[in-house]
């Protein structure tokens, strides 16, 4: 390469050899074979356009300075007429920089040019847009809304919004497959999983089935939606079993399912128990719902609920009644609260309705007296009964909330919660109410709780989860025999986990295409045989797996209980090396949830996606949107 570099392009490059030059901005090597500068200039124009603009600005400034110098020289010559040319040049050279420093900079072209967004940044923003649509239940047409387009342009004028067709047909499926693959890899490492499932019919009369997965990784309880799909066939136990089996095979968890939690519908119970042969756990919340709804359906209690419901409907429908109720609440110095209305499928909505009526009793009674609607009014005795019914139902509502969590261990609480409710009802039986309807309700609750939860300590997976929870252990059991049987099962499972898997005959004979010969063990003399048999299990490293498991469970049960609000998984994380075999069993039990509420929550979100505005969404798009909404 010639050593003479007269082109101004060399201000931005450094020669490496005769054939290459290095860009001073991005350090890329550019070919300059034959002394040509075209490649360097093309690189600047495509990769660093602002560098060329800076050169243009310097050239413009230099021209202006030269003009100022010429003007100053001419003025000096005209006024004095005797100054020499050298003096004029010296004066111009001295004054030109001062004039340049005082003159404001001219606006460059870079201030008017929007640099195009880089492809990587465009891809990141596109992915964030799809995540927003899935997470916030936004329609695909949001990219066509005038306000949203203006807002996006204000944030970044160079960003080009994709069309709704691109989002629906390409970007959404791509993100779905990406998140699904990541979750499959994560779930593959889980030692065991617990499934929940439920079915639902949308407002477009399309039947959906959801399957959620719960597992422990890094001593944290995690929950994910595996699938939410259309069930076109009738909901027979055989069809439901086929769908559950398909989902399990797709995710590679068919051999890891510790339990499957469902409601009490006979078809799904038969599918899980009889066809799939999985451990089936009845939804704790659904059992409570059946118990409470049956208790409040007694004649006297039901008549009282209908009265409260008619008042609630009247106040909520009538604008005059609503305004008058707010006025009375202000006059009495109370917080303005609205009446609540119950839902037929939720017993706790009935409880909330009655509880709200008790809270605003005084302004509500005054409002009804002033408006005098043609509605049956509650007598003082009925108000007392309403309050007692709310007091009885309050523990059931609190237990339902406690057991419906997805972030915390719940399966180990089922026995304690059931026994706690039974004790509360038994206490009310020993201290009966003065009102016969309340007495009848309490007696019905006691009988139904015994019917549905009397044998809960015999549910193996729940009993083992309770025993392995360092907050409860054996103290959660009422019947000592059930606790001892649970300990025996846990010891057996820990022994199985500690027993090494023996290699097959083929693996012993062949390894990587070669033949290996196991060295023969040294024969034990007969006079040492008796002693060796008695002390073999006492030597380190040769302990019987069953003995090791028993020692671990004894040590575990001897440790003090941790606080009720402490995290049992954190306790196990610290002691995982101390109780290795029992910890392995724990991961297959504490992942079990007590209710199928996670699957029901999926349908609550699905109802927000399939609206009147979006009732033409295809089932495949609903599946992708629901999956991303639950797992992002």
Coordinates of C-alpha atoms in Angstrom, one line a residue, residues 3 20 65 75 121 147 165 292 305 340 349 366 371 384 388 394 405 422 471-472 475 487 500 536 630:
X3 CA 2.5 5.4 2.2
X20 CA -6.6 -4.2 5.0
X65 CA -13.7 30.7 8.5
X75 CA -11.4 45.6 5.0
X121 CA -33.7 -4.2 18.8
X147 CA -53.9 6.1 20.0
X165 CA -51.6 -10.8 11.0
X292 CA -71.4 -25.9 53.1
X305 CA -80.9 -16.4 52.4
X340 CA -73.0 -7.9 47.4
X349 CA -70.4 -15.6 47.6
X366 CA -83.3 2.7 57.4
X371 CA -88.5 3.5 50.4
X384 CA -79.5 -12.7 64.8
X388 CA -74.7 -16.6 63.7
X394 CA -66.2 -17.7 58.5
X405 CA -52.6 -21.0 47.3
X422 CA -64.3 -30.6 62.8
X471 CA -44.0 -27.8 60.8
X472 CA -46.3 -30.7 61.6
X475 CA -48.4 -34.1 65.6
X487 CA -43.8 -43.6 59.0
X500 CA -28.6 -48.5 44.1
X536 CA -21.2 -55.7 58.2
X630 CA -50.1 -18.3 32.7

